[in-house]
Short mmCIF file of C-alpha atoms in Angstrom, two decimals:
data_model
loop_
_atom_site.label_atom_id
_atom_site.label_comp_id
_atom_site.label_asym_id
_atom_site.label_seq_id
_atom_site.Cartn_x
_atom_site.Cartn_y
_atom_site.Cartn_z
CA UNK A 1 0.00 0.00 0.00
CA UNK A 2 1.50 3.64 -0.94
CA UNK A 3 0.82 4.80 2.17
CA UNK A 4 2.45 5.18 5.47
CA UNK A 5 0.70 3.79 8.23
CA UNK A 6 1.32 5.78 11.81
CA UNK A 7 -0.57 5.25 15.25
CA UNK A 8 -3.98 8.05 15.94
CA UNK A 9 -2.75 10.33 18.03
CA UNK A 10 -4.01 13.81 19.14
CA UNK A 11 -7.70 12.61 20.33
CA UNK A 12 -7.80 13.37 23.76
CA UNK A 13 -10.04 16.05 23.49
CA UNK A 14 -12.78 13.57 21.70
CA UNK A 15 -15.65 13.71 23.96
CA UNK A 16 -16.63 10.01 24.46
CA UNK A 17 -17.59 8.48 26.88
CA UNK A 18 -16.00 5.02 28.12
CA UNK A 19 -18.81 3.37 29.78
CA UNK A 20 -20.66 3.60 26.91
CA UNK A 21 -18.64 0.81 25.41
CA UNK A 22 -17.98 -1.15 28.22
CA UNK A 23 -20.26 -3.80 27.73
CA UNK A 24 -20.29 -6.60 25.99
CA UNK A 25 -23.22 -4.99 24.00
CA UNK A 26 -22.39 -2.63 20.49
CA UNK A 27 -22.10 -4.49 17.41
CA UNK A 28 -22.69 -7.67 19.32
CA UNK A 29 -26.15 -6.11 19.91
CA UNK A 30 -29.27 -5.35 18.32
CA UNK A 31 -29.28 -1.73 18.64
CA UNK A 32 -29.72 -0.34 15.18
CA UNK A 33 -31.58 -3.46 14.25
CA UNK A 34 -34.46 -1.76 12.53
CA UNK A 35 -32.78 1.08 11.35
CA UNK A 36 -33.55 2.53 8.22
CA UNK A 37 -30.10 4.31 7.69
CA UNK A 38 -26.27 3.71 7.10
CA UNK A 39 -23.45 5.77 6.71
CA UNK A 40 -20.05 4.47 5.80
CA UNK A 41 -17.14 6.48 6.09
CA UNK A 42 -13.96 4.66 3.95
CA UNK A 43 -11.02 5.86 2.14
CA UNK A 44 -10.60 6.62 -1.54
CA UNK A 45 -8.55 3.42 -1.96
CA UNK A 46 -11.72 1.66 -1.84
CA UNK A 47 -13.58 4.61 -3.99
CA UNK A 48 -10.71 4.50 -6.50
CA UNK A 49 -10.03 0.57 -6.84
CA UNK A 50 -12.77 -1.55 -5.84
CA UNK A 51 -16.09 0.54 -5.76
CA UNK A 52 -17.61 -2.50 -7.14
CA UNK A 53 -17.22 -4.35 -3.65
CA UNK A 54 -18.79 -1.36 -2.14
CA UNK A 55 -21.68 -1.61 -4.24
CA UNK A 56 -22.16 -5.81 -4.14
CA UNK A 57 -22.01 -5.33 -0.29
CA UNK A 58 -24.85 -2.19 -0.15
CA UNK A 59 -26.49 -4.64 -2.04
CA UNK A 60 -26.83 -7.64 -0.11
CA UNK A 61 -27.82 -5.62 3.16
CA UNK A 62 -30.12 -3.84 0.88
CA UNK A 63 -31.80 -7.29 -0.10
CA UNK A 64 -32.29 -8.17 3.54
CA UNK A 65 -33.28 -4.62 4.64
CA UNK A 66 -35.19 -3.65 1.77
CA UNK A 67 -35.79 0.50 1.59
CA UNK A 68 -32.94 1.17 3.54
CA UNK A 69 -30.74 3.87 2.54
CA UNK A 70 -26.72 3.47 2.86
CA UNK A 71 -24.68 6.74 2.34
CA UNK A 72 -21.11 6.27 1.93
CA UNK A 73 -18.45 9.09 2.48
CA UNK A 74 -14.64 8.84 1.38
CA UNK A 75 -12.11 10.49 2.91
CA UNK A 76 -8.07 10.65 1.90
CA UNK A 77 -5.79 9.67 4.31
CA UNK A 78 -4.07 12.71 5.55
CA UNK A 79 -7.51 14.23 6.76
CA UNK A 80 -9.36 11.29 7.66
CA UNK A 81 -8.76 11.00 11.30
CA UNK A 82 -9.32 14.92 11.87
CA UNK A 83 -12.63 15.25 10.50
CA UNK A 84 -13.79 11.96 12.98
CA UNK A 85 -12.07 13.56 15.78
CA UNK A 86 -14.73 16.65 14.92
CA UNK A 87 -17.93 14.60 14.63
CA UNK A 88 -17.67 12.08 17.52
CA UNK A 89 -17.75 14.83 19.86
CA UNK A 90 -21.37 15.28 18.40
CA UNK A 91 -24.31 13.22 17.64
CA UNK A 92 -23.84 12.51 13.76
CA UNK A 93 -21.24 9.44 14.26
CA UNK A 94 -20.91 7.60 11.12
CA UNK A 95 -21.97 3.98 11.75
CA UNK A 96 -18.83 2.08 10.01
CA UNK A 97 -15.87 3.93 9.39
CA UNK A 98 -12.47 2.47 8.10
CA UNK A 99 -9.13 3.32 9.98
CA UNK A 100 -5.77 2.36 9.16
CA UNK A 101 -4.66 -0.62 11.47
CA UNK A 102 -1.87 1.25 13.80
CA UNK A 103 -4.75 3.86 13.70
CA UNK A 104 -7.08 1.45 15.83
CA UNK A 105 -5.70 1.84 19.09
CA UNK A 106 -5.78 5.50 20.25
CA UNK A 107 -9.30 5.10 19.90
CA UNK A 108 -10.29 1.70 21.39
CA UNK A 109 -8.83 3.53 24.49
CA UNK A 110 -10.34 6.23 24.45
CA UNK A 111 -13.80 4.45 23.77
CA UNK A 112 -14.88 5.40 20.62
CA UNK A 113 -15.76 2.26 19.07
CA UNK A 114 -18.75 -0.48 20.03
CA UNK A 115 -17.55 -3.68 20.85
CA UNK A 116 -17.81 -6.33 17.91
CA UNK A 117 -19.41 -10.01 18.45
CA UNK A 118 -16.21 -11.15 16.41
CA UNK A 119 -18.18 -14.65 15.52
CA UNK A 120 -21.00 -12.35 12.97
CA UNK A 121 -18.07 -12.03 10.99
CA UNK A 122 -16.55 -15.04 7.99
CA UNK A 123 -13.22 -16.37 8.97
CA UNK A 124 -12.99 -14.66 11.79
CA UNK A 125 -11.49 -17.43 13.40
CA UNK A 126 -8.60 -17.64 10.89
CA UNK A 127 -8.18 -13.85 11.42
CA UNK A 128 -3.92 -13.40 10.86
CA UNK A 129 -2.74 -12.71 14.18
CA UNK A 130 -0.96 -9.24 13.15
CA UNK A 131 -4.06 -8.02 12.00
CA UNK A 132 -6.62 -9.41 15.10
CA UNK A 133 -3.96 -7.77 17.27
CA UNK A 134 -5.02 -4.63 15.52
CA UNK A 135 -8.38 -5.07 16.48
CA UNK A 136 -8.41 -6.05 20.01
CA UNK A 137 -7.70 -3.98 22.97
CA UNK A 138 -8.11 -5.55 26.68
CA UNK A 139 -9.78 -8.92 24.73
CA UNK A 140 -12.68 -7.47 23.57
CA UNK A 141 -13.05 -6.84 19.47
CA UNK A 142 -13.83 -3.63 18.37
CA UNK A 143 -12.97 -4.29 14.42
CA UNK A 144 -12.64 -5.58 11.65
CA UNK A 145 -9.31 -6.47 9.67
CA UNK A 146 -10.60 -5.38 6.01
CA UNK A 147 -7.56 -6.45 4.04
CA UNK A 148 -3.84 -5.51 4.44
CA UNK A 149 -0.20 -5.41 2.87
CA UNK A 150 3.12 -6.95 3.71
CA UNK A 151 6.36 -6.78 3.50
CA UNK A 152 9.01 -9.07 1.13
CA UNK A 153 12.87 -8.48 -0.01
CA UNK A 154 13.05 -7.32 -3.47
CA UNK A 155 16.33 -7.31 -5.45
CA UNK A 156 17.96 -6.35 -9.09
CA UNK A 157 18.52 -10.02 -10.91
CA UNK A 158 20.85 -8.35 -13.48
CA UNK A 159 23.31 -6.70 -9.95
CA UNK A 160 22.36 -10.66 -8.54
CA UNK A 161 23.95 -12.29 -11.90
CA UNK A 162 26.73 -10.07 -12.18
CA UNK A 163 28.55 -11.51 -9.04
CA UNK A 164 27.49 -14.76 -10.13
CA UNK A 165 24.04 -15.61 -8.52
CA UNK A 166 21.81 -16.59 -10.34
CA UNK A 167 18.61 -17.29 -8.53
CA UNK A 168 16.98 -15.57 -4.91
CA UNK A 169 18.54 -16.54 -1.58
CA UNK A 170 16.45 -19.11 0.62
CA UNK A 171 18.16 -18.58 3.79
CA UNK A 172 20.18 -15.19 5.35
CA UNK A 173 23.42 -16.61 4.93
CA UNK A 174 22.79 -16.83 1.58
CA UNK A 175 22.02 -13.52 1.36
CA UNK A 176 24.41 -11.92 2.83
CA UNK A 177 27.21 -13.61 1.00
CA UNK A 178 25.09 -12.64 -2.49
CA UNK A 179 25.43 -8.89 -0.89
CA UNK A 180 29.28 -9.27 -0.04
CA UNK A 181 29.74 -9.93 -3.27
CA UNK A 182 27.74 -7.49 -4.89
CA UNK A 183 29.17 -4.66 -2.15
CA UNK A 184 32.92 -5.71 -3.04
CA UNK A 185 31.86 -5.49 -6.94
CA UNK A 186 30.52 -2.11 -6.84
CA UNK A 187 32.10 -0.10 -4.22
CA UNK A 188 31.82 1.56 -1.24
CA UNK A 189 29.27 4.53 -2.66
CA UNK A 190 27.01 1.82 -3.54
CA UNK A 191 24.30 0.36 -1.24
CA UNK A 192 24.17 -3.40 -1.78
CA UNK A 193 21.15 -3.36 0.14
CA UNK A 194 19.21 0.32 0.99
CA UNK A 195 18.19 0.28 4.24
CA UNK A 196 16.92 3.25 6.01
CA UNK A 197 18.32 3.86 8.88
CA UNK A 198 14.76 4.81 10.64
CA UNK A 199 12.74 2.38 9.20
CA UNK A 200 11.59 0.81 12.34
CA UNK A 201 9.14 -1.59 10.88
CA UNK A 202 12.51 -2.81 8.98
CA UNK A 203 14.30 -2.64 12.64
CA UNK A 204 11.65 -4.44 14.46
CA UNK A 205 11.49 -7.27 12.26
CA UNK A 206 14.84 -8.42 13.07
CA UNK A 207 13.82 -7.79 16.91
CA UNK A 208 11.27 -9.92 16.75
CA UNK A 209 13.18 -12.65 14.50
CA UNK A 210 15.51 -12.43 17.30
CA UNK A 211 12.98 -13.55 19.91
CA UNK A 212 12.83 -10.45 21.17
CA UNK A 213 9.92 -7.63 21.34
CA UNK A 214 9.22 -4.11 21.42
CA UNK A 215 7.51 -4.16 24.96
CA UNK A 216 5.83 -7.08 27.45
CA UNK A 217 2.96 -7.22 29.07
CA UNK A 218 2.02 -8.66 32.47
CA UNK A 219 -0.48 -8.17 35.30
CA UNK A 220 -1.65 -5.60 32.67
CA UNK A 221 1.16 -3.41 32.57
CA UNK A 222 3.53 -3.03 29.58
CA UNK A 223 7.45 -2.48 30.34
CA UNK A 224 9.76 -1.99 27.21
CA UNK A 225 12.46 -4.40 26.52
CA UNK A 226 14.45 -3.42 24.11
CA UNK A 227 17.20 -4.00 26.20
CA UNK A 228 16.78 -7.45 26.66
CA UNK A 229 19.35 -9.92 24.78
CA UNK A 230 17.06 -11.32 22.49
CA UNK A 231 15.96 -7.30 21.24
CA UNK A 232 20.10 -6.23 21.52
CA UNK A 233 20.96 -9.14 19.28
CA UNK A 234 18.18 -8.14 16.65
CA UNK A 235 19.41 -4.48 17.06
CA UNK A 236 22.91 -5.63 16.43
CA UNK A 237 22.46 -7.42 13.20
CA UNK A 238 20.53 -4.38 12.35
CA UNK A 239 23.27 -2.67 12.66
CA UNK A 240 25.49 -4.83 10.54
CA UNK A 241 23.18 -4.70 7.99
CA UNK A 242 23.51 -0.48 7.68
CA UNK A 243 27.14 -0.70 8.27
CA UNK A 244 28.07 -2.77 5.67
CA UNK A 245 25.77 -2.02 2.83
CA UNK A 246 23.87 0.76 3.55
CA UNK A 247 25.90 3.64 2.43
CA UNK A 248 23.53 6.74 1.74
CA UNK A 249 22.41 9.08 4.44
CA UNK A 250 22.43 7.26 7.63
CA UNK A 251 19.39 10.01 8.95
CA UNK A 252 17.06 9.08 6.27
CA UNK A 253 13.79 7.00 7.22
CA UNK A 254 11.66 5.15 4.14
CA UNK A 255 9.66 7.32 2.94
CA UNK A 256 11.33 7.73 -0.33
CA UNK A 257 12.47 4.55 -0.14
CA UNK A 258 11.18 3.37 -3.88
CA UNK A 259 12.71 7.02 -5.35
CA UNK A 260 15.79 6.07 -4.38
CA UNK A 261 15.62 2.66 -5.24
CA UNK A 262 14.88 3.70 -9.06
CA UNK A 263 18.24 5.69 -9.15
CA UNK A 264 20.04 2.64 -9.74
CA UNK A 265 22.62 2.81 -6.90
CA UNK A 266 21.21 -0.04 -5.21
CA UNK A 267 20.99 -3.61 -5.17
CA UNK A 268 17.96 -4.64 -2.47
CA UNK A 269 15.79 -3.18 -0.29
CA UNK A 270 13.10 -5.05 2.32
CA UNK A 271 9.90 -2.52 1.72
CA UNK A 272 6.26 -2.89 1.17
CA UNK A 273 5.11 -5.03 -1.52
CA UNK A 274 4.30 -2.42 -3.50
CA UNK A 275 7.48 -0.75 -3.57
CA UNK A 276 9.45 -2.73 -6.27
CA UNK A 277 6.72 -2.51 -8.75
CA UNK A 278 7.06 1.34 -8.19
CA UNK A 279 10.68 2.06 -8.70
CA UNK A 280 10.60 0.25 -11.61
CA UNK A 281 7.41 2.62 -13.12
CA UNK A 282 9.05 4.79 -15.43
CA UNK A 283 9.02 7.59 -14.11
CA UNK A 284 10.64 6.48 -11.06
CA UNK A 285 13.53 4.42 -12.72
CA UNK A 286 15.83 6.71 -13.36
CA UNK A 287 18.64 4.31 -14.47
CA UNK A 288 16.43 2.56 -16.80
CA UNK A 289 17.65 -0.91 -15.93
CA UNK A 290 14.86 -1.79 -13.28
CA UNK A 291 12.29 -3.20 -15.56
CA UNK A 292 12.32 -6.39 -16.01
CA UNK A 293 15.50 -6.90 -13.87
CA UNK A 294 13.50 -6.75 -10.06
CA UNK A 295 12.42 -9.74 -8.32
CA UNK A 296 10.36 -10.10 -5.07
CA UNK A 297 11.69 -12.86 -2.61
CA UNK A 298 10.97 -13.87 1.05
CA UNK A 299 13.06 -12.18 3.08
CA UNK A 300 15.28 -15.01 5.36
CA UNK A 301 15.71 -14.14 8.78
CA UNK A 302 19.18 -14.61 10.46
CA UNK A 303 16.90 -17.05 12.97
CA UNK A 304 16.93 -20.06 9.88
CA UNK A 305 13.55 -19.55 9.83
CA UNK A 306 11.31 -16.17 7.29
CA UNK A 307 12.03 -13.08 8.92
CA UNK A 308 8.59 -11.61 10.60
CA UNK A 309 6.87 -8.68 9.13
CA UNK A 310 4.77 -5.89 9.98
CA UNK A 311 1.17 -6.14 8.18
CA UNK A 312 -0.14 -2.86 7.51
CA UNK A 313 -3.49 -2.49 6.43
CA UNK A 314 -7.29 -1.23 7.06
CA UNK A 315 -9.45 -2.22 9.42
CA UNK A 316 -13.22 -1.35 9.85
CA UNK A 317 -15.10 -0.07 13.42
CA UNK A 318 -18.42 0.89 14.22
CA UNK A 319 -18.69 4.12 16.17
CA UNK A 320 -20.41 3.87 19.78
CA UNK A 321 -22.62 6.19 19.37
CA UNK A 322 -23.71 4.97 15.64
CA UNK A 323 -27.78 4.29 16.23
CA UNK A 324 -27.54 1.04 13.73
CA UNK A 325 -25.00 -0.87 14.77
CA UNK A 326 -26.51 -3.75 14.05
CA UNK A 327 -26.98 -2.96 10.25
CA UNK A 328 -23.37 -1.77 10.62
CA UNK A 329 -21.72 -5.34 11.32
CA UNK A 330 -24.24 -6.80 8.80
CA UNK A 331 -22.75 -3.96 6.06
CA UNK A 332 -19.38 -5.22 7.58
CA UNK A 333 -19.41 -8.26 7.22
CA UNK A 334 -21.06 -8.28 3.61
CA UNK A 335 -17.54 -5.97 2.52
CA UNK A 336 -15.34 -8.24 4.42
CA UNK A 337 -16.69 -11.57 3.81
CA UNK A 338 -15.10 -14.24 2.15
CA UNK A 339 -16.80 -13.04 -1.14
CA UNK A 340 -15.13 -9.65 -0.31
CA UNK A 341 -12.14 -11.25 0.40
CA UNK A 342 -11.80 -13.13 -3.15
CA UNK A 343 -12.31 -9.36 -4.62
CA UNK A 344 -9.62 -7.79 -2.65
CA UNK A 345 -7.46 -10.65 -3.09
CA UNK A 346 -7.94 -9.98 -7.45
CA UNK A 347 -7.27 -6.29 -6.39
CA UNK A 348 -3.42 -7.60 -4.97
CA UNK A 349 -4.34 -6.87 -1.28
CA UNK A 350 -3.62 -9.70 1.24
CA UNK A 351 -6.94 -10.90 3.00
CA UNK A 352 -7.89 -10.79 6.39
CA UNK A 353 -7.18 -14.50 7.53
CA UNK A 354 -5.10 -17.66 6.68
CA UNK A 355 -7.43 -19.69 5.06
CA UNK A 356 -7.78 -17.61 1.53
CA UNK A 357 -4.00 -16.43 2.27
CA UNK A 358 -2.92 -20.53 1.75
CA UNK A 359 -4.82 -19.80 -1.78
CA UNK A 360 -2.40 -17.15 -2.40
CA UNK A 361 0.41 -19.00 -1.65
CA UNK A 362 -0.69 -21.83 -4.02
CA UNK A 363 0.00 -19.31 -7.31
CA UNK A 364 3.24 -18.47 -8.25
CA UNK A 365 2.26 -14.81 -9.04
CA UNK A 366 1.37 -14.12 -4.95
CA UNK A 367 3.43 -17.17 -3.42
CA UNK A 368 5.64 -14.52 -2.23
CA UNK A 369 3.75 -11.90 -0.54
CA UNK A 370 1.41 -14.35 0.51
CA UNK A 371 4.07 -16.79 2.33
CA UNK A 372 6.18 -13.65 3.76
CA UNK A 373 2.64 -12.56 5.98
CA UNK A 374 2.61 -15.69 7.41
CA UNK A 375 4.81 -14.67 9.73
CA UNK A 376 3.89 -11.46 11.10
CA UNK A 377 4.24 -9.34 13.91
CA UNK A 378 2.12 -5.74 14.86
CA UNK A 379 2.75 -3.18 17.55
CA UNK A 380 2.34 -3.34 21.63
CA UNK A 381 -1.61 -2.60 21.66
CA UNK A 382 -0.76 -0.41 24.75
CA UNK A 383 -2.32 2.19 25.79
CA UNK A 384 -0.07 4.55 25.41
CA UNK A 385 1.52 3.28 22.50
CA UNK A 386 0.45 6.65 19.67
CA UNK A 387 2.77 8.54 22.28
CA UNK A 388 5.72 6.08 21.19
CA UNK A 389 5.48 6.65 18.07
CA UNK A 390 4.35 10.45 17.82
CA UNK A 391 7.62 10.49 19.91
CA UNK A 392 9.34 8.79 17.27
CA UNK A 393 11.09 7.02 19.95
CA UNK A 394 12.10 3.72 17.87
CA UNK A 395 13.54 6.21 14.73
CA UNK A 396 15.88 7.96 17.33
CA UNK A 397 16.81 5.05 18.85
CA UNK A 398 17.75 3.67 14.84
CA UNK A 399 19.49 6.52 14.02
CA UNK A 400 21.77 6.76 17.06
CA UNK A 401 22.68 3.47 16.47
CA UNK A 402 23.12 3.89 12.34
CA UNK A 403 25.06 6.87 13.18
CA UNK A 404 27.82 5.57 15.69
CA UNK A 405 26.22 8.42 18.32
CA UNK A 406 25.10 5.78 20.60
CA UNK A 407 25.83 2.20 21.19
CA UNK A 408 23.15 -0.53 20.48
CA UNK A 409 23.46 -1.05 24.12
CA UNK A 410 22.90 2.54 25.37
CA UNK A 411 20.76 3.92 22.55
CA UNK A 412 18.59 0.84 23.39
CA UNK A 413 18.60 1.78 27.42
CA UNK A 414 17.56 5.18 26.36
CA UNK A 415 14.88 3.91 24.38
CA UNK A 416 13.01 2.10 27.08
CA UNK A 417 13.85 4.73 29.43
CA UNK A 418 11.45 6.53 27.28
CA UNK A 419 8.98 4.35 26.39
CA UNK A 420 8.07 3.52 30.20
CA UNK A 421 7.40 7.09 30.62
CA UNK A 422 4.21 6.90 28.33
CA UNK A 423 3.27 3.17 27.63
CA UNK A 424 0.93 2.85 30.34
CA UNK A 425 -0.76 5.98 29.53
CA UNK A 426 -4.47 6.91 28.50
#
């Protein structure tokens, strides 16, 4: 997906109440059973690339609730979350409204969503774990993952063949001795692999691989731990991996990841799906030797077993103070289905759960995406976790240790110094 997920943040002022959701009531309910009106708040992503699906799922609740009326609104990303900010502090709550999946929590703790019955909805059993994380806040569900986007290695064959290899790595050691090779070939001002120093989701995948985690939780309180050995290991490979064939601007996070990556002057990068297929467009390739010559591959973890990736993606709430929440999860549910599903599969997106993900796997066109979001990881659903990351606690952390300012050690101390400060709070 071209678009960078980050956590809500800046909706303490949103004037909702918490006991209104407290119960196991909401879309699990049947307020809103009878009512005669709907209004859906998504993206344009869904406007733009799949209105059909919008229109096949107004239709079936449409069949069942014949004469009622479903208005849809659609919103871009940058100004989505201010304008709900603005109406749940009044009465006119849409009834479903999609939020981007790091976007979830700030507002399950806050209150602003009904809980979900999470059996109303189609494979909601076989949910991916990444994305029911999303969803859940203090076990109760108060969404529903919609469809999302990984992450996989992508690399230049032609760079690959020059130094002699001739087909992807399957393990890390591979790798890396593919990128010694190329890095000795084509000197020290070229990046064998680009990795941004502040790409965190990058970061935090080798974390995880390591056994490690962003932050624990027990007796209901969440303590950092990127100091542990299992976290300082992953942070030290990290590490090797920028100082050895990262050699760009060591203060740079991904953002431009795929600009760069059409200049030519690189060899690899571990990005979003999406990001190959983009520096190879012509108007990002630059060099003109991208197309054709870029492979995606499942990126090896330096565990032996796929490295774990972040899933970004969308997920879908109902409001608590939506009057038809019960027409809500049926609307829902009729998007997000496993009909829905087989549409936003066609449309490249990953699905919701594992059972039409194993489909994926089984064509060689998605084997890759499909097999790297098997193993997945997502964010401490803490509730002060949008103050981490408006912080941009992890990214200073990376960069002190890309830079030489700080060891992995201390810039990793410093880190959970800081994270403790806020992780616990509302």
């Amino acid at each position: 997906m071209k678009r960078k997920l980050t956590a809500a943040i800046g909706i303490a002022g949103m004037m909702v109440s918490i006991a209104a959701c407290g119960g196991e009531g909401g879309g699990g309910s049947d307020k809103g059973a009878d009512a005669k009106e709907l209004t859906v708040w998504l993206t344009v992503d869904a406007q733009n690339n799949w209105p059909e699906l919008v229109k096949a799922a107004d239709a079936a609740v449409k069949k069942k609730h014949p004469g009622v009326k479903i208005n849809h609104e659609y919103y871009g990303w940058p100004d989505k979350n201010a304008k709900l900010d603005a109406v749940l502090a009044t009465d006119k709550a849409p009834d479903v409204v999609e939020m981007g999946n790091t976007e979830m929590l700030g507002y399950m703790v806050k209150g602003a969503f009904a809980p979900l019955d999470q059996a109303k909805f189609d494979n909601s059993d076989a949910w991916l774990d990444g994305l029911k994380a999303s969803v859940t806040y203090e076990d109760k569900t108060y969404g529903v993952p919609y469809y999302a986007g990984g992450r996989v290695a992508n690399w230049r064959k032609d760079v690959a063949a020059s130094v002699g290899v001739k087909s992807a790595p399957t393990t890390y050691k591979e790798l890396t001795a593919a990128l010694d090779k190329i890095q000795k070939k084509q000197g020290d001002k070229y990046n064998a692999w680009y990795q941004p120093t502040r790409d965190w989701y990058a970061a935090m995948s080798f974390v995880y691989d390591a056994g490690g985690a962003i932050a624990t939780e027990s007796g209901g309180q969440w303590k950092a731990s990127l100091s542990s050995p299992e976290s300082l290991k992953g942070l030290t490979e990290f590490k090797n991996v920028v100082d050895k064939y990262m050699h760009g601007d060591k203060t740079k996070d991904e953002s431009d990841r795929y600009i760069v990556y059409g200049q030519g002057k690189s060899a690899m990068i571990f990005a979003a799906a999406w990001e190959g297929a983009t520096a190879e467009d012509p108007k990002n390739d630059k060099s003109g030797k991208l197309k054709g010559n870029l492979e995606n591959f499942v990126m090896p973890g330096p565990s032996g077993k796929n490295m774990p990736v972040f899933l970004g993606g969308s997920d879908l709430a109902v409001p608590v103070k939506s009057d038809a929440q019960a027409l809500a999860t049926e609307w829902i549910n009729a998007l997000t289905g496993s009909s829905g599903q087989k549409s936003l599969m066609a449309k490249g997106n990953l699905p919701n759960n594992k059972t039409d993900l194993a489909t994926l796997k089984n064509d060689p066109k998605t084997a890759v995406p499909a097999t790297a979001a098997e193993s997945n990881w997502f964010v401490p659903m803490a509730p002060g976790w949008g103050q981490v990351e408006k912080a941009q606690i992890l990214q200073t952390m990376l960069q002190s240790i890309g830079t030489g300012k700080k060891s992995v050690e201390a810039a990793a101390k410093d880190a959970d110094a800081a994270i403790d400060k806020v992780i616990n709070t509302k």
